[in-house]
Each structure stands twice: as C-alpha cells, then as structure tokens.
Tab-separated table of C-alpha atoms in Angstrom:
chain	number	residue	atom	x	y	z
N	120	MET	CA	87.442	41.534	225.090
N	121	ALA	CA	86.871	45.165	224.176
N	122	GLU	CA	89.393	46.804	221.919
N	123	ASN	CA	91.264	49.610	223.669
N	124	PRO	CA	88.622	49.966	226.428
N	125	GLY	CA	87.453	53.443	227.291
N	126	MET	CA	88.800	55.190	224.186
N	127	GLU	CA	86.498	57.190	221.935
N	128	ASN	CA	87.152	57.528	218.221
N	129	THR	CA	87.311	61.329	218.230
N	130	GLN	CA	89.234	63.559	215.859
N	131	GLU	CA	91.977	63.973	218.455
N	132	GLN	CA	92.079	60.260	219.285
N	133	ILE	CA	91.633	58.456	215.967
N	134	LEU	CA	92.344	54.758	216.329
N	135	LEU	CA	94.823	53.679	213.670
N	136	PRO	CA	94.726	50.172	212.089
N	137	ILE	CA	97.476	49.116	214.479
N	138	SER	CA	97.781	46.684	217.367
N	139	GLY	CA	99.836	48.016	220.274
N	140	LEU	CA	102.172	45.769	222.255
N	141	LEU	CA	103.550	46.762	225.648
N	142	LEU	CA	106.771	44.862	226.370
N	143	ALA	CA	106.693	44.129	230.091
N	144	GLY	CA	108.297	40.695	230.172
N	145	GLY	CA	111.813	41.569	231.317
N	146	ALA	CA	113.574	40.306	234.421
N	147	GLY	CA	114.393	43.814	235.732
N	148	ARG	CA	117.915	42.745	236.705
N	149	ARG	CA	119.212	46.316	236.957
N	150	MET	CA	116.099	47.326	238.905
N	151	ASP	CA	116.757	44.849	241.730
N	152	HIS	CA	114.776	42.200	239.798
N	153	GLN	CA	111.526	44.100	240.262
N	154	ASP	CA	108.706	43.938	237.738
N	155	LYS	CA	109.346	47.381	236.278
N	156	GLY	CA	105.769	47.872	235.167
N	157	TRP	CA	104.704	48.302	238.780
N	158	VAL	CA	107.620	50.456	239.931
N	159	GLY	CA	106.509	53.993	240.731
N	160	TYR	CA	107.504	56.955	238.563
N	161	GLN	CA	106.261	60.483	239.285
N	162	GLY	CA	103.372	59.180	241.358
N	163	HIS	CA	102.182	56.336	239.113
N	164	PRO	CA	103.420	52.863	238.090
N	165	LEU	CA	105.540	52.870	234.940
N	166	VAL	CA	102.944	50.763	233.124
N	167	PHE	CA	100.445	53.641	233.172
N	168	HIS	CA	102.956	56.036	231.615
N	169	ALA	CA	104.019	53.583	228.890
N	170	LEU	CA	100.442	52.699	227.957
N	171	ARG	CA	99.460	56.303	227.271
N	172	PRO	CA	100.509	56.561	223.586
N	173	LEU	CA	99.042	53.121	222.869
N	174	GLN	CA	95.731	54.052	224.450
N	175	ARG	CA	95.554	57.157	222.331
N	176	HIS	CA	95.836	55.589	218.866
N	177	ALA	CA	96.087	51.752	218.927
N	178	ARG	CA	92.972	49.846	217.927
N	179	THR	CA	93.921	46.849	220.085
N	180	ILE	CA	96.378	46.668	222.990
N	181	LEU	CA	98.321	43.600	224.105
N	182	ILE	CA	100.712	43.226	227.048
N	183	SER	CA	103.718	40.903	226.951
N	184	ALA	CA	104.442	39.875	230.565
N	185	ASN	CA	105.971	36.944	232.453
N	186	ARG	CA	104.817	37.643	236.015
N	187	ASN	CA	102.009	39.464	237.792
N	188	LEU	CA	99.812	38.298	234.914
N	189	GLU	CA	96.530	38.834	236.753
N	190	ARG	CA	97.588	42.314	237.784
N	191	TYR	CA	98.345	43.255	234.184
N	192	ALA	CA	95.099	41.640	233.031
N	193	SER	CA	93.204	43.847	235.492
N	194	LEU	CA	94.090	46.783	233.228
N	195	GLY	CA	91.610	45.403	230.691
N	196	TYR	CA	93.963	44.142	227.988
N	197	ARG	CA	94.999	40.689	226.814
N	198	VAL	CA	98.198	39.488	228.491
N	199	LEU	CA	100.649	37.314	226.526
N	200	PRO	CA	103.281	35.347	228.463
N	201	ASP	CA	106.338	34.129	226.566
N	202	ALA	CA	106.207	30.516	225.369
N	203	GLU	CA	109.768	30.053	226.645
N	204	SER	CA	110.507	30.408	230.358
N	205	GLY	CA	113.362	32.329	231.933
N	206	PHE	CA	112.826	35.852	230.541
N	207	PRO	CA	114.035	35.048	226.993
N	208	GLY	CA	114.084	38.650	225.759
N	209	PRO	CA	111.984	41.165	223.822
N	210	LEU	CA	112.057	39.328	220.478
N	211	HIS	CA	110.077	36.466	222.000
N	212	GLY	CA	107.513	38.973	223.218
N	213	LEU	CA	107.397	40.546	219.764
N	214	LEU	CA	106.778	37.201	218.079
N	215	THR	CA	103.957	36.391	220.473
N	216	GLY	CA	102.492	39.833	219.834
N	217	LEU	CA	102.698	39.473	216.042
N	218	GLU	CA	100.949	36.114	216.218
N	219	ALA	CA	98.174	37.497	218.430
N	220	ALA	CA	97.696	40.867	216.715
N	221	ARG	CA	94.386	41.559	214.995
N	222	GLN	CA	95.844	44.174	212.691
N	223	ASP	CA	98.587	43.889	210.053
N	224	TRP	CA	100.794	46.416	211.861
N	225	LEU	CA	102.139	46.148	215.403
N	226	VAL	CA	103.560	49.033	217.434
N	227	PHE	CA	105.777	47.966	220.325
N	228	VAL	CA	107.041	49.969	223.299
N	229	PRO	CA	108.809	48.989	226.547
N	230	VAL	CA	107.103	49.302	229.895
N	231	ASP	CA	110.021	51.317	231.294
N	232	ALA	CA	109.725	54.255	228.847
N	233	PRO	CA	107.549	56.821	230.655
N	234	ASN	CA	108.077	59.880	228.426
N	235	LEU	CA	107.135	58.670	224.959
N	236	PRO	CA	105.350	61.311	222.852
N	237	GLU	CA	101.559	61.139	222.891
N	238	ASP	CA	101.495	60.997	219.085
N	239	LEU	CA	104.194	58.291	218.830
N	240	LEU	CA	101.940	55.963	216.821
N	241	TRP	CA	101.097	58.675	214.318
N	242	GLN	CA	104.763	59.488	213.855
N	243	LEU	CA	105.662	55.831	213.288
N	244	TRP	CA	102.663	55.277	211.011
N	245	GLU	CA	103.615	58.173	208.756
N	246	ARG	CA	107.122	56.745	208.231
N	247	ARG	CA	106.101	53.184	207.353
N	248	LYS	CA	105.664	53.608	203.575
N	249	GLY	CA	107.664	51.136	201.493
N	250	VAL	CA	109.198	49.192	204.400
N	251	PRO	CA	107.962	46.606	206.930
N	252	LEU	CA	109.773	48.200	209.889
N	253	VAL	CA	110.185	51.604	211.528
N	254	LEU	CA	112.481	51.875	214.547
N	255	ALA	CA	112.978	54.798	216.906
N	256	GLU	CA	116.396	56.300	217.482
N	257	ASP	CA	117.870	59.029	219.657
N	258	GLU	CA	121.095	60.932	219.155
N	259	ARG	CA	123.046	58.032	220.624
N	260	ASP	CA	121.698	54.927	218.857
N	261	VAL	CA	118.766	53.026	217.391
N	262	ILE	CA	116.188	51.849	219.956
N	263	PRO	CA	115.158	48.285	219.031
N	264	VAL	CA	112.300	48.113	221.557
N	265	ILE	CA	110.348	51.103	220.182
N	266	GLY	CA	108.950	50.695	216.719
N	267	LEU	CA	106.343	49.592	214.205
N	268	MET	CA	106.524	46.307	212.294
N	269	HIS	CA	104.365	44.453	209.788
N	270	ARG	CA	103.041	41.031	210.677
N	271	ARG	CA	104.826	39.486	207.672
N	272	LEU	CA	107.997	39.728	209.759
N	273	ALA	CA	106.610	37.007	212.054
N	274	SER	CA	107.973	34.197	209.865
N	275	PRO	CA	111.573	35.459	209.604
N	276	LEU	CA	111.506	36.312	213.308
N	277	ARG	CA	110.331	32.787	214.133
N	278	HIS	CA	113.204	31.300	212.133
N	279	PHE	CA	115.696	33.720	213.702
N	280	LEU	CA	114.692	32.652	217.212
N	281	ALA	CA	114.605	28.960	216.262
N	282	SER	CA	118.262	29.289	215.225
N	283	GLY	CA	119.106	30.194	218.834
N	284	GLN	CA	119.677	33.896	218.281
N	285	ARG	CA	118.092	36.499	220.566
N	286	ARG	CA	119.642	39.910	219.925
N	287	ALA	CA	117.054	42.342	218.624
N	288	GLY	CA	119.695	44.455	216.903
N	289	ASP	CA	120.952	41.469	214.910
N	290	PHE	CA	117.482	40.611	213.667
N	291	PHE	CA	116.446	44.141	212.769
N	292	ALA	CA	119.742	44.935	211.015
N	293	ALA	CA	118.741	42.779	208.033
N	294	ILE	CA	115.222	44.274	207.655
N	295	PRO	CA	114.533	47.250	205.321
N	296	GLN	CA	113.508	50.077	207.634
N	297	HIS	CA	112.964	53.748	208.287
N	298	ARG	CA	113.905	55.568	211.500
N	299	LEU	CA	111.971	57.892	213.790
N	300	PRO	CA	114.135	60.394	215.707
N	301	LEU	CA	113.249	60.909	219.372
N	302	THR	CA	114.835	63.219	221.920
N	303	LEU	CA	116.777	61.749	224.831
N	304	GLN	CA	113.939	62.745	227.142
N	305	GLU	CA	111.286	61.073	224.982
N	306	ALA	CA	113.356	57.903	224.643
N	307	GLN	CA	114.358	57.703	228.297
N	308	ASN	CA	114.077	54.260	229.816
N	309	CYS	CA	114.189	53.473	233.521
N	310	ASN	CA	116.759	50.711	233.927
N	311	HIS	CA	118.127	51.651	237.341
N	312	PRO	CA	116.539	52.956	240.557
N	313	ALA	CA	118.267	56.309	239.973
N	314	ASP	CA	116.400	56.701	236.656
N	315	LEU	CA	113.112	56.934	238.556
N	316	GLN	CA	113.976	60.487	239.532
N	317	GLY	CA	113.100	61.541	235.977
N	318	SER	CA	116.587	62.534	234.875
N	319	VAL	CA	118.154	61.443	231.599
N	320	ALA	CA	121.492	59.675	231.951
C-alpha cells in the first residue's frame, strides 16, 4: 500500500520519519453511539478534518477503527481493528498502531479533533528530544489522545494492558515526557452533538 497517498515531498510538506495513527475506534456513547469519524462537521466528516495534519507530515498513516472498516479503508490507508472486542479504549488502539508502525515514532490523534494545527507533527517532533513521549495539553489538562511516542513503549504498554488496566492517564503518568501546549480551539474534541456547531465548551 502506498505511504501517505497523494502527498508530495515538497518543502512545505516534508514527510517526517513518523507513522501517523488516527484513533477512530471509540463507541461514541456521548454522540448517540455513532461512529464519530463519519459525523459531519462544517460540511465534511470529522475523519477528513482529523487526517489533515497527518497527511501533511506523516510518512505512513494508519487508522484504528472497530466498525465501518471498509469505509475507512476506502480512504487509502491501512485499517487496524482492536484485537479485543467491545471498544476497549484508546490504549489498545495505540498498541496495535505501535506494533504495525513502519517508523520508530508514532503520532496519534483522535478522529473527533477537527481543529488540530496543520503543523502539529512538526511541533511534537521538535519537543521529543531526550524522552520517548510528548503529549499535548491545553489550559485545562493534559490530552492523552494527542501525542508522539517511541515504539519502545510498546512493551511496557503491552504489560500494562495485560494487567487489566486501561486508563491512558495512568499509563502515561509513569513515562518521561515533554508537553506541547495547544489552545482550547486547537484541542477541541467533538464528544456531544452540540460540539458539532464548532464552539468550544
């Protein structure tokens, strides 16, 4: 399969040595159990908005999804369903992505974040030095579903999940890391139908 189909390696769109993972495997409970990737936002499905920063700078793109697999695959990227059924959470998607990634570094973003900065990958990449993890944060809290991690975290993540734990915050808390500040608008995620109007809660 082509890496990041349709992207040219121009000065403005340099492909970094990073695999990009779109986290689209959630149950969408607060969105009336819809697959949020295909919910409309400002005229286009959320998946198209969330893919934009990955398409700009990721060398390879993967999609973590648990339904509508053929529809996601039609976008031209490899689709990775979770090994465990029942929407087990983003850490399972991250582990699958780390195991499938072609590059040593994996950027991950959620499918319901339509306003991420176009140069998100560059910003994360520049903050990686000396640590295996960079997580985004806004003025309210850390955002454990937007970040950059090294593939060597696959083993500790595998053991964490095997112990029965699932909370992303608990896993990341023990990992040396840097933070990337984002504005509330950039970090906005669409959890509820009202969020689709483009306002920040």
